[in-house]
């Protein structure tokens, strides 16, 4: 059967909805989808739904229904269960996961606690965003990417929203905007920038404070900062002063460099200095996981990064149900080693470290194929995914079956 | 009185190929011979260009769509691309297919006759250096 559709791509957190594809016998032809999205759709279209159990280093493929029964048994026998992952699962699956966690008296948390929760719970955002990406396309005059690199992780961010497109107040597109990039290394995103700053790891707060002081007029930059000539930093300051609408996109470079709280507070201060000068200024987080914002918004209670990692590292959980995410690739080594001692069940797409070491793996098809579910874009806008094939095995269906068995 | 009135406007017309260096009266004055000769050399390739070289290395392309959105021809032919939307028609110079940008109508590039413009925006905004113009 030939299927041609406009669809929503969940290859990353931009949830591109201006794209289309044809799927014929698992062969995918797409239009407008980036390399990441096309690879995501292609692999999802030919996902093999299987169940795997691993015992004593031996791997055995079993029918899905048997894997579900085995999972229900393991979860029922668990004493301290962690239900974890979720940043690429749909909102509906996340809700279902919480119901299952309640049934099991398990601890529910998401990988969003590692970065997005730190950002969004900070006073900088207070769990909401003042503007969305469409507003930025129409108004964002000075765009800064700070500790994030969309050219390598959110490919279409610059072309769809922030750098190149024409906007209501930016009729010349990129010619009307100024672009800055701050990072600890040379990045591909820097190629588009008018202002490029390579700073040492952990020095973000110093640059943020220096910029705010210069803008307030409480100090004057006359000497190089981290080897960057004063004249270049003053050029950045002039760009701030010239812009009526500044948007700073920041990513894991700012949040995961060890000084998250201090960095975010310094960023907030810089935004407030600009606003006090009568300018529009905003900061927006940039994280690539497709539904990281859904994992935040749909979760009733989220542990902080420190809290959940400490619990994991202390070996508090004897069983872990990991859904959608490759948790073992994301969490720090000490926590990963401790979690490895638990009984691990993985539900999600095949591939990744977590899938390869889980005691039970249940491979499902991604919601990009099943549709009938929602995700939340990085700017908190909700999108409904399009259905290509409603018959495939989804995380939601698997959770439903496990839930029924656990109840019994 | 110069026409165009400013040097920048004159330079733009030079790049467009609608004017030649010999149309600049000050350049024809004594003492500017070397400058005139240098500018003649610079614009000569534009004046004689019959086609352009635009190469897209698909192994480097991420399908970001920067070339689609920034190309003035694409924006004129499929206006949605100007506001960042993906090119869907077969009319544009660039279109992202199967995750990779493809040049589907090279002859529409402004570097071709009759425009022969020294436009390099696609190359300039290609973050991965997948596009090369010569």
Short mmCIF file of C-alpha atoms in Angstrom, two decimals:
data_model
loop_
_atom_site.label_atom_id
_atom_site.label_comp_id
_atom_site.label_asym_id
_atom_site.label_seq_id
_atom_site.Cartn_x
_atom_site.Cartn_y
_atom_site.Cartn_z
CA UNK A 1 0.00 0.00 0.00
CA UNK A 2 1.32 3.42 -0.98
CA UNK A 3 0.94 6.09 1.67
CA UNK A 4 1.66 9.76 1.04
CA UNK A 5 1.16 12.14 3.89
CA UNK A 6 1.97 15.43 5.46
CA UNK A 7 3.12 14.48 8.92
CA UNK A 8 4.78 15.69 12.11
CA UNK A 9 8.38 14.56 12.47
CA UNK A 10 9.46 13.66 16.00
CA UNK A 11 13.10 13.12 15.11
CA UNK A 12 13.94 15.96 17.50
CA UNK A 13 12.20 18.50 19.70
CA UNK A 14 11.32 20.83 16.80
CA UNK A 15 8.45 18.54 15.73
CA UNK A 16 8.53 19.80 12.12
CA UNK A 17 4.98 19.82 10.75
CA UNK A 18 5.66 21.19 7.26
CA UNK A 19 7.06 17.95 5.89
CA UNK A 20 5.69 15.04 3.90
CA UNK A 21 6.66 11.49 3.01
CA UNK A 22 5.71 8.41 1.07
CA UNK A 23 5.99 4.98 2.64
CA UNK A 24 5.70 1.99 0.36
CA UNK A 25 6.62 -1.44 1.64
CA UNK A 26 8.78 0.13 4.38
CA UNK A 27 10.62 2.26 1.79
CA UNK A 28 10.48 5.91 2.77
CA UNK A 29 10.75 8.95 0.49
CA UNK A 30 10.55 12.25 2.31
CA UNK A 31 10.36 15.93 1.43
CA UNK A 32 11.64 18.66 3.73
CA UNK A 33 12.71 16.32 6.53
CA UNK A 34 16.30 16.74 7.72
CA UNK A 35 18.81 13.90 7.76
CA UNK A 36 18.01 13.09 11.38
CA UNK A 37 14.26 13.04 10.75
CA UNK A 38 14.53 10.97 7.59
CA UNK A 39 16.68 8.37 9.35
CA UNK A 40 14.22 8.36 12.24
CA UNK A 41 11.20 7.82 9.98
CA UNK A 42 12.99 5.20 7.89
CA UNK A 43 14.00 3.10 10.87
CA UNK A 44 10.57 3.50 12.50
CA UNK A 45 8.85 2.36 9.30
CA UNK A 46 10.70 -0.94 9.35
CA UNK A 47 10.84 -1.51 13.10
CA UNK A 48 10.85 -5.17 14.06
CA UNK A 49 8.55 -5.66 17.05
CA UNK A 50 10.22 -8.29 19.16
CA UNK A 51 10.64 -9.46 22.70
CA UNK A 52 14.06 -10.37 24.07
CA UNK A 53 15.11 -11.90 27.36
CA UNK A 54 18.72 -12.09 28.55
CA UNK A 55 19.89 -14.53 31.18
CA UNK A 56 23.51 -15.29 32.14
CA UNK A 57 24.79 -13.46 29.10
CA UNK A 58 22.54 -15.36 26.72
CA UNK A 59 20.00 -13.56 24.57
CA UNK A 60 16.77 -15.21 23.51
CA UNK A 61 14.02 -13.85 21.28
CA UNK A 62 10.54 -14.60 22.56
CA UNK A 63 7.01 -13.68 21.45
CA UNK A 64 5.91 -10.18 22.46
CA UNK A 65 3.08 -11.52 24.62
CA UNK A 66 5.56 -13.67 26.56
CA UNK A 67 7.87 -10.70 27.04
CA UNK A 68 4.93 -8.67 28.37
CA UNK A 69 3.98 -11.44 30.80
CA UNK A 70 7.58 -11.74 31.95
CA UNK A 71 7.77 -7.96 32.43
CA UNK A 72 4.58 -7.98 34.51
CA UNK A 73 6.05 -10.77 36.66
CA UNK A 74 9.34 -8.94 37.20
CA UNK A 75 7.57 -5.70 38.08
CA UNK A 76 5.17 -7.45 40.44
CA UNK A 77 8.10 -9.02 42.27
CA UNK A 78 10.10 -5.79 42.46
CA UNK A 79 10.31 -4.12 45.85
CA UNK A 80 11.73 -0.73 44.93
CA UNK A 81 10.92 0.01 41.34
CA UNK A 82 12.09 2.93 39.24
CA UNK A 83 9.97 3.86 36.21
CA UNK A 84 12.26 6.04 34.16
CA UNK A 85 13.06 7.55 30.73
CA UNK A 86 10.11 9.03 28.79
CA UNK A 87 11.66 12.00 26.93
CA UNK A 88 10.90 10.43 23.53
CA UNK A 89 7.59 8.82 24.51
CA UNK A 90 4.25 10.44 23.76
CA UNK A 91 2.30 12.43 26.34
CA UNK A 92 -0.30 9.67 26.47
CA UNK A 93 2.37 7.06 27.22
CA UNK A 94 3.82 9.26 29.95
CA UNK A 95 0.39 9.55 31.58
CA UNK A 96 -0.07 5.80 31.30
CA UNK A 97 3.37 5.23 32.79
CA UNK A 98 2.45 7.24 35.84
CA UNK A 99 -0.72 5.21 36.35
CA UNK A 100 1.32 2.02 36.13
CA UNK A 101 3.88 3.44 38.56
CA UNK A 102 1.08 4.22 41.02
CA UNK A 103 -0.24 0.69 40.66
CA UNK A 104 3.24 -0.70 41.36
CA UNK A 105 3.95 1.82 44.11
CA UNK A 106 7.03 2.65 42.02
CA UNK A 107 9.11 5.78 41.77
CA UNK A 108 8.33 7.65 38.52
CA UNK A 109 10.83 10.06 37.02
CA UNK A 110 12.00 11.21 33.61
CA UNK A 111 15.32 11.97 31.96
CA UNK A 112 14.08 15.54 31.62
CA UNK A 113 15.25 15.98 35.20
CA UNK A 114 18.84 15.91 33.95
CA UNK A 115 18.62 19.19 32.05
CA UNK A 116 15.22 20.55 31.12
CA UNK A 117 13.83 20.43 34.66
CA UNK A 118 16.80 22.38 35.96
CA UNK A 119 16.17 25.03 33.35
CA UNK A 120 12.42 25.24 33.47
CA UNK A 121 12.11 25.15 37.26
CA UNK A 122 14.59 28.02 37.56
CA UNK A 123 13.22 31.52 38.15
CA UNK A 124 14.34 32.25 34.57
CA UNK A 125 11.24 30.38 33.35
CA UNK A 126 9.16 29.25 36.35
CA UNK A 127 7.93 26.30 34.25
CA UNK A 128 6.66 28.42 31.37
CA UNK A 129 7.99 30.32 28.37
CA UNK A 130 7.09 33.90 27.53
CA UNK A 131 7.27 33.42 23.75
CA UNK A 132 7.31 30.65 21.18
CA UNK A 133 9.45 29.94 18.13
CA UNK A 134 6.97 31.55 15.75
CA UNK A 135 7.22 34.80 17.69
CA UNK A 136 11.00 34.58 17.37
CA UNK A 137 10.77 34.08 13.63
CA UNK A 138 8.72 37.25 13.36
CA UNK A 139 10.54 39.39 15.91
CA UNK A 140 13.91 37.95 16.96
CA UNK A 141 16.49 40.48 15.87
CA UNK A 142 19.57 39.43 17.79
CA UNK A 143 19.81 35.65 18.12
CA UNK A 144 22.41 34.00 20.32
CA UNK A 145 23.10 30.30 20.57
CA UNK A 146 24.84 29.78 23.90
CA UNK A 147 26.14 26.31 24.70
CA UNK A 148 23.98 24.73 22.03
CA UNK A 149 24.70 23.72 18.49
CA UNK A 150 21.59 23.43 16.32
CA UNK A 151 23.60 22.78 13.15
CA UNK A 152 24.46 19.39 14.62
CA UNK A 153 21.46 18.52 16.78
CA UNK A 154 18.35 20.52 15.77
CA UNK A 155 19.16 20.91 12.11
CA UNK A 156 16.21 23.04 11.03
CA UNK A 157 16.15 25.44 13.99
CA UNK A 158 18.06 28.20 12.16
CA UNK A 159 16.20 27.85 8.86
CA UNK A 160 12.68 27.45 10.29
CA UNK A 161 12.72 29.88 13.16
CA UNK A 162 15.72 31.80 14.31
CA UNK A 163 18.30 32.80 11.73
CA UNK A 164 17.24 32.68 8.09
CA UNK A 165 13.49 33.11 7.70
CA UNK A 166 11.69 36.30 6.90
CA UNK A 167 9.53 37.57 9.78
CA UNK A 168 6.86 40.25 10.23
CA UNK A 169 9.43 42.67 11.61
CA UNK A 170 12.35 41.14 9.71
CA UNK A 171 11.48 41.51 6.02
CA UNK A 172 15.05 40.84 4.93
CA UNK A 173 15.34 37.59 6.88
CA UNK A 174 18.92 36.89 7.88
CA UNK A 175 20.02 40.29 6.58
CA UNK A 176 17.80 41.86 9.26
CA UNK A 177 19.21 39.76 12.07
CA UNK A 178 22.47 39.56 13.98
CA UNK A 179 23.68 36.14 15.10
CA UNK A 180 25.99 35.25 17.97
CA UNK A 181 27.36 31.89 19.09
CA UNK A 182 29.08 31.16 22.40
CA UNK A 183 30.50 27.71 22.93
CA UNK A 184 33.49 25.89 24.33
CA UNK A 185 34.59 24.69 20.90
CA UNK A 186 34.35 25.63 17.24
CA UNK A 187 30.92 24.52 16.08
CA UNK A 188 29.22 24.32 12.73
CA UNK A 189 26.62 26.80 13.95
CA UNK A 190 29.40 29.39 14.27
CA UNK A 191 29.62 29.57 10.49
CA UNK A 192 26.36 31.57 10.43
CA UNK A 193 27.37 33.92 13.22
CA UNK A 194 28.43 37.54 13.16
CA UNK A 195 29.82 37.17 16.69
CA UNK A 196 31.67 33.97 17.62
CA UNK A 197 33.07 33.31 21.06
CA UNK A 198 34.98 30.23 22.06
CA UNK A 199 35.27 30.28 25.85
CA UNK A 200 36.86 27.88 28.36
CA UNK A 201 34.62 25.25 29.97
CA UNK A 202 32.86 26.60 33.05
CA UNK A 203 33.48 30.28 32.25
CA UNK A 204 29.97 31.06 30.96
CA UNK A 205 29.01 32.83 34.16
CA UNK A 206 31.98 35.20 33.91
CA UNK A 207 31.10 36.23 30.37
CA UNK A 208 27.41 36.62 31.25
CA UNK A 209 28.29 38.81 34.23
CA UNK A 210 30.78 40.88 32.23
CA UNK A 211 28.19 41.53 29.52
CA UNK A 212 25.53 42.52 32.07
CA UNK A 213 27.94 44.87 33.88
CA UNK A 214 29.00 46.51 30.66
CA UNK A 215 25.38 46.96 29.58
CA UNK A 216 24.48 48.44 32.98
CA UNK A 217 27.51 50.70 32.83
CA UNK A 218 28.78 49.49 36.18
CA UNK A 219 32.08 48.33 34.71
CA UNK A 220 34.01 48.71 31.54
CA UNK A 221 35.69 45.93 29.59
CA UNK A 222 39.17 47.10 28.68
CA UNK A 223 41.17 43.90 28.96
CA UNK A 224 40.83 40.59 27.11
CA UNK A 225 38.55 38.03 28.75
CA UNK A 226 39.67 34.38 28.38
CA UNK A 227 41.95 35.59 25.63
CA UNK A 228 39.08 37.19 23.71
CA UNK A 229 40.02 40.78 22.81
CA UNK A 230 37.98 43.45 24.60
CA UNK A 231 36.99 44.96 21.28
CA UNK A 232 35.22 41.73 20.26
CA UNK A 233 33.28 41.53 23.51
CA UNK A 234 32.34 45.19 23.16
CA UNK A 235 31.10 44.36 19.67
CA UNK A 236 28.74 41.84 21.25
CA UNK A 237 27.62 44.47 23.77
CA UNK A 238 26.88 46.89 20.92
CA UNK A 239 24.78 44.19 19.23
CA UNK A 240 22.74 43.83 22.44
CA UNK A 241 22.22 47.59 22.61
CA UNK A 242 21.23 47.82 18.97
CA UNK A 243 18.66 45.02 19.12
CA UNK A 244 15.04 45.64 20.05
CA UNK A 245 14.36 41.93 20.50
CA UNK A 246 17.14 39.66 21.74
CA UNK A 247 16.70 35.91 22.10
CA UNK A 248 19.29 33.71 23.79
CA UNK A 249 18.92 30.01 23.07
CA UNK A 250 20.88 28.00 25.57
CA UNK A 251 21.54 24.29 25.82
CA UNK A 252 23.31 21.61 27.76
CA UNK A 253 26.59 23.54 27.52
CA UNK A 254 25.17 26.05 29.95
CA UNK A 255 23.19 23.62 32.10
CA UNK A 256 25.45 20.59 32.27
CA UNK A 257 28.81 22.27 32.80
CA UNK A 258 28.63 22.04 36.56
CA UNK A 259 27.43 25.58 37.29
CA UNK A 260 23.83 25.30 36.16
CA UNK A 261 22.26 27.35 38.94
CA UNK A 262 24.87 30.10 38.73
CA UNK A 263 24.78 30.18 34.92
CA UNK A 264 20.99 30.36 34.77
CA UNK A 265 20.91 33.14 37.38
CA UNK A 266 23.53 35.11 35.43
CA UNK A 267 21.51 34.59 32.26
CA UNK A 268 18.37 35.81 34.02
CA UNK A 269 20.28 38.87 35.21
CA UNK A 270 21.44 39.63 31.67
CA UNK A 271 17.87 39.32 30.37
CA UNK A 272 16.62 41.66 33.10
CA UNK A 273 19.33 44.22 32.35
CA UNK A 274 18.21 44.28 28.73
CA UNK A 275 14.54 44.53 29.71
CA UNK A 276 15.30 47.38 32.11
CA UNK A 277 16.73 49.20 29.13
CA UNK A 278 13.32 48.99 27.47
CA UNK A 279 14.26 46.12 25.12
CA UNK A 280 12.57 42.80 24.55
CA UNK A 281 14.82 39.98 25.73
CA UNK A 282 14.16 36.29 26.23
CA UNK A 283 16.00 33.08 27.01
CA UNK A 284 14.79 29.75 25.63
CA UNK A 285 16.11 26.26 26.33
CA UNK A 286 17.37 24.02 23.53
CA UNK A 287 17.26 20.29 24.13
CA UNK A 288 16.99 17.74 21.32
CA UNK A 289 14.90 14.94 22.85
CA UNK A 290 11.62 14.89 20.95
CA UNK A 291 9.23 15.14 23.89
CA UNK A 292 11.43 16.43 26.68
CA UNK A 293 8.94 19.21 27.34
CA UNK A 294 6.08 16.70 27.40
CA UNK A 295 8.02 14.67 29.95
CA UNK A 296 8.19 17.81 32.08
CA UNK A 297 4.64 19.00 31.60
CA UNK A 298 2.88 15.65 31.89
CA UNK A 299 4.78 14.50 34.97
CA UNK A 300 2.96 15.26 38.20
CA UNK A 301 6.06 15.26 40.37
CA UNK A 302 9.62 15.46 39.09
CA UNK A 303 12.73 14.83 41.17
CA UNK A 304 15.63 17.20 40.77
CA UNK A 305 18.67 15.90 38.91
CA UNK A 306 20.66 15.59 42.13
CA UNK A 307 17.89 13.81 43.94
CA UNK A 308 17.18 11.13 41.33
CA UNK A 309 20.84 10.49 40.53
CA UNK A 310 21.65 10.14 44.21
CA UNK A 311 18.83 7.64 44.67
CA UNK A 312 20.03 5.63 41.67
CA UNK A 313 23.70 5.79 42.70
CA UNK A 314 22.79 4.66 46.22
CA UNK A 315 21.26 1.53 44.75
CA UNK A 316 17.77 2.30 46.05
CA UNK A 317 16.07 0.50 43.17
CA UNK A 318 16.08 -3.25 42.67
CA UNK A 319 14.05 -3.04 39.46
CA UNK A 320 13.92 -0.43 36.70
CA UNK A 321 11.36 -0.08 33.94
CA UNK A 322 12.98 2.14 31.33
CA UNK A 323 10.74 3.51 28.61
CA UNK A 324 11.77 5.11 25.33
CA UNK A 325 15.18 6.48 26.33
CA UNK A 326 18.69 5.10 26.34
CA UNK A 327 19.11 5.89 30.02
CA UNK A 328 22.47 4.15 30.39
CA UNK A 329 23.98 6.46 27.77
CA UNK A 330 22.69 9.55 29.55
CA UNK A 331 23.26 9.17 33.27
CA UNK A 332 26.67 9.55 34.93
CA UNK A 333 28.88 6.48 35.30
CA UNK A 334 28.40 6.03 39.06
CA UNK A 335 24.62 6.02 38.73
CA UNK A 336 24.78 3.76 35.66
CA UNK A 337 26.95 1.20 37.47
CA UNK A 338 24.53 1.11 40.40
CA UNK A 339 21.48 0.85 38.14
CA UNK A 340 23.12 -1.99 36.22
CA UNK A 341 22.77 -4.15 39.34
CA UNK A 342 18.98 -3.81 39.16
CA UNK A 343 16.63 -5.92 37.10
CA UNK A 344 16.22 -3.89 33.91
CA UNK A 345 13.20 -3.90 31.63
CA UNK A 346 13.35 -1.77 28.49
CA UNK A 347 10.37 -0.79 26.33
CA UNK A 348 10.95 1.25 23.18
CA UNK A 349 12.66 1.28 19.84
CA UNK A 350 15.46 -1.17 19.29
CA UNK A 351 19.05 -0.04 19.64
CA UNK A 352 21.19 1.67 22.22
CA UNK A 353 23.08 0.60 25.30
CA UNK A 354 20.03 0.24 27.55
CA UNK A 355 18.29 -2.04 25.06
CA UNK A 356 21.40 -4.17 24.68
CA UNK A 357 21.88 -4.83 28.41
CA UNK A 358 18.27 -5.04 29.60
CA UNK A 359 17.07 -8.31 31.14
CA UNK A 360 13.90 -7.93 29.11
CA UNK A 361 13.54 -5.78 25.98
CA UNK A 362 10.26 -5.13 24.25
CA UNK A 363 10.75 -3.42 20.90
CA UNK A 364 7.86 -1.18 19.94
CA UNK A 365 7.18 1.05 16.94
CA UNK A 366 7.75 4.77 17.33
CA UNK A 367 4.76 7.12 17.63
CA UNK A 368 5.86 8.75 14.35
CA UNK A 369 4.21 5.69 12.70
CA UNK A 370 1.39 4.92 15.12
CA UNK A 371 0.28 8.56 15.55
CA UNK A 372 -2.92 9.24 17.53
CA UNK A 373 -0.78 10.73 20.26
CA UNK A 374 0.67 14.10 21.17
CA UNK A 375 4.07 15.59 21.90
CA UNK A 376 5.18 19.03 23.06
CA UNK A 377 7.61 21.07 21.01
CA UNK A 378 10.62 22.65 22.71
CA UNK A 379 8.68 25.95 22.95
CA UNK A 380 5.75 24.22 24.71
CA UNK A 381 3.41 24.00 21.73
CA UNK A 382 1.51 20.73 21.55
CA UNK A 383 1.32 18.72 18.29
CA UNK A 384 -0.69 15.64 17.38
CA UNK A 385 1.26 13.01 15.51
CA UNK A 386 -0.18 11.63 12.28
CA UNK A 387 -1.14 7.98 11.95
CA UNK A 388 0.57 5.94 9.22
CA UNK A 389 -0.32 2.58 10.68
CA UNK A 390 -2.59 2.18 13.70
CA UNK A 391 -1.94 -1.57 13.95
CA UNK A 392 1.67 -1.37 15.11
CA UNK A 393 2.76 -2.18 18.64
CA UNK A 394 3.23 1.02 20.64
CA UNK A 395 4.62 1.78 24.07
CA UNK A 396 1.10 2.70 25.11
CA UNK A 397 -0.32 -0.68 24.07
CA UNK A 398 2.46 -2.52 25.88
CA UNK A 399 1.97 -0.45 29.04
CA UNK A 400 -1.77 -1.16 28.89
CA UNK A 401 -1.20 -4.92 28.74
CA UNK A 402 1.38 -4.85 31.52
CA UNK A 403 -0.97 -2.75 33.63
CA UNK A 404 -3.79 -5.27 33.19
CA UNK A 405 -1.53 -8.16 34.16
CA UNK A 406 -0.10 -6.32 37.16
CA UNK A 407 -3.63 -5.55 38.41
CA UNK A 408 -4.47 -9.23 38.30
CA UNK B 1 27.70 63.62 -11.24
CA UNK B 2 28.09 59.86 -10.88
CA UNK B 3 25.38 57.48 -11.89
CA UNK B 4 24.67 55.40 -9.83
CA UNK B 5 25.18 58.05 -7.20
CA UNK B 6 27.17 56.06 -4.63
CA UNK B 7 30.17 53.76 -4.94
CA UNK B 8 28.24 50.97 -3.15
CA UNK B 9 25.37 51.24 -5.61
CA UNK B 10 27.89 51.17 -8.46
CA UNK B 11 29.50 48.05 -6.97
CA UNK B 12 26.11 46.36 -6.74
CA UNK B 13 25.45 47.07 -10.41
CA UNK B 14 28.90 45.73 -11.22
CA UNK B 15 28.05 42.49 -9.44
CA UNK B 16 24.74 42.36 -11.30
CA UNK B 17 26.57 42.79 -14.57
CA UNK B 18 24.46 45.79 -15.59
CA UNK B 19 27.41 48.16 -15.66
CA UNK B 20 31.11 47.96 -16.44
CA UNK B 21 34.12 49.43 -14.60
CA UNK B 22 34.58 51.87 -17.48
CA UNK B 23 31.25 53.48 -16.56
CA UNK B 24 32.86 54.96 -13.43
CA UNK B 25 34.10 58.48 -14.35
CA UNK B 26 36.59 58.82 -11.44
CA UNK B 27 38.20 55.52 -12.39
CA UNK B 28 38.92 56.92 -15.84
CA UNK B 29 40.81 59.85 -14.38
CA UNK B 30 44.61 59.91 -14.41
CA UNK B 31 46.23 58.12 -11.46
CA UNK B 32 43.55 55.41 -11.17
CA UNK B 33 44.78 53.19 -13.98
CA UNK B 34 45.93 50.38 -11.69
CA UNK B 35 42.59 50.37 -9.80
CA UNK B 36 40.63 50.30 -13.04
CA UNK B 37 42.69 47.41 -14.34
CA UNK B 38 42.26 45.48 -11.08
CA UNK B 39 38.48 45.95 -11.08
CA UNK B 40 38.30 44.91 -14.74
CA UNK B 41 40.11 41.70 -13.79
CA UNK B 42 37.76 41.08 -10.87
CA UNK B 43 34.55 41.41 -12.85
CA UNK B 44 35.81 39.70 -16.00
CA UNK B 45 34.66 36.21 -14.92
CA UNK B 46 31.14 37.54 -14.28
CA UNK B 47 30.95 39.17 -17.71
CA UNK B 48 32.00 36.05 -19.54
CA UNK B 49 30.23 33.44 -17.42
CA UNK B 50 28.04 31.14 -19.45
CA UNK B 51 27.27 28.79 -16.58
CA UNK B 52 28.06 28.36 -12.94
CA UNK B 53 29.55 25.71 -10.78
CA UNK B 54 27.54 24.83 -7.69
CA UNK B 55 28.50 21.57 -6.08
CA UNK B 56 26.59 19.96 -3.24
CA UNK B 57 28.44 17.26 -1.36
CA UNK B 58 25.63 15.02 -0.17
CA UNK B 59 27.87 13.24 2.32
CA UNK B 60 28.26 16.51 4.24
CA UNK B 61 24.64 17.69 3.97
CA UNK B 62 22.36 17.43 7.04
CA UNK B 63 19.21 18.52 5.24
CA UNK B 64 18.93 21.59 7.47
CA UNK B 65 17.26 23.51 4.66
CA UNK B 66 19.38 26.63 5.10
CA UNK B 67 20.05 26.71 1.34
CA UNK B 68 16.34 26.35 0.56
CA UNK B 69 15.29 29.22 2.82
CA UNK B 70 18.12 31.60 1.99
CA UNK B 71 18.02 31.16 -1.81
CA UNK B 72 16.26 34.21 -3.33
CA UNK B 73 15.08 32.16 -6.31
CA UNK B 74 13.46 29.55 -4.06
CA UNK B 75 11.69 32.28 -2.07
CA UNK B 76 10.37 33.84 -5.28
CA UNK B 77 9.18 30.51 -6.73
CA UNK B 78 7.80 29.01 -3.53
CA UNK B 79 7.20 31.88 -1.11
CA UNK B 80 6.62 29.62 1.90
CA UNK B 81 10.32 28.84 1.94
CA UNK B 82 11.00 32.48 2.82
CA UNK B 83 9.31 32.00 6.18
CA UNK B 84 11.23 28.80 6.82
CA UNK B 85 8.90 26.17 5.42
CA UNK B 86 10.18 23.17 3.52
CA UNK B 87 10.18 23.30 -0.28
CA UNK B 88 7.57 20.89 -1.60
CA UNK B 89 7.19 21.84 -5.26
CA UNK B 90 9.58 20.85 -8.03
CA UNK B 91 10.10 24.49 -9.03
CA UNK B 92 12.87 25.53 -6.66
CA UNK B 93 16.65 25.43 -7.06
CA UNK B 94 17.08 23.44 -3.84
CA UNK B 95 14.78 20.88 -2.24
CA UNK B 96 15.46 18.58 0.70
CA UNK B 97 14.71 15.01 -0.34
CA UNK B 98 15.25 11.98 1.87
CA UNK B 99 17.11 14.07 4.42
CA UNK B 100 19.56 15.58 1.94
CA UNK B 101 19.39 18.82 -0.01
CA UNK B 102 19.30 18.32 -3.76
CA UNK B 103 19.85 20.85 -6.53
CA UNK B 104 16.84 20.12 -8.70
CA UNK B 105 16.87 23.17 -10.98
CA UNK B 106 20.43 24.44 -11.24
CA UNK B 107 19.60 26.43 -14.37
CA UNK B 108 17.39 28.70 -12.25
CA UNK B 109 20.34 29.75 -10.06
CA UNK B 110 21.00 33.49 -10.36
CA UNK B 111 24.61 32.76 -11.19
CA UNK B 112 23.42 31.51 -14.59
CA UNK B 113 22.71 33.79 -17.53
CA UNK B 114 20.99 36.12 -17.95
CA UNK B 115 21.53 37.27 -14.35
CA UNK B 116 25.13 36.11 -13.90
CA UNK B 117 25.01 37.41 -10.36
CA UNK B 118 27.81 36.68 -7.99
CA UNK B 119 25.34 35.25 -5.49
CA UNK B 120 26.84 32.87 -2.93
CA UNK B 121 24.24 32.91 -0.12
CA UNK B 122 23.69 29.14 -0.19
CA UNK B 123 27.41 28.55 0.23
CA UNK B 124 27.67 31.26 2.87
CA UNK B 125 24.96 29.79 5.11
CA UNK B 126 25.74 26.10 4.61
CA UNK B 127 27.03 25.22 8.08
CA UNK B 128 28.61 21.96 7.01
CA UNK B 129 30.40 23.32 3.92
CA UNK B 130 28.44 20.91 1.76
CA UNK B 131 27.91 23.58 -0.88
CA UNK B 132 30.83 24.81 -2.91
CA UNK B 133 30.68 27.43 -5.62
CA UNK B 134 33.38 28.10 -8.16
#
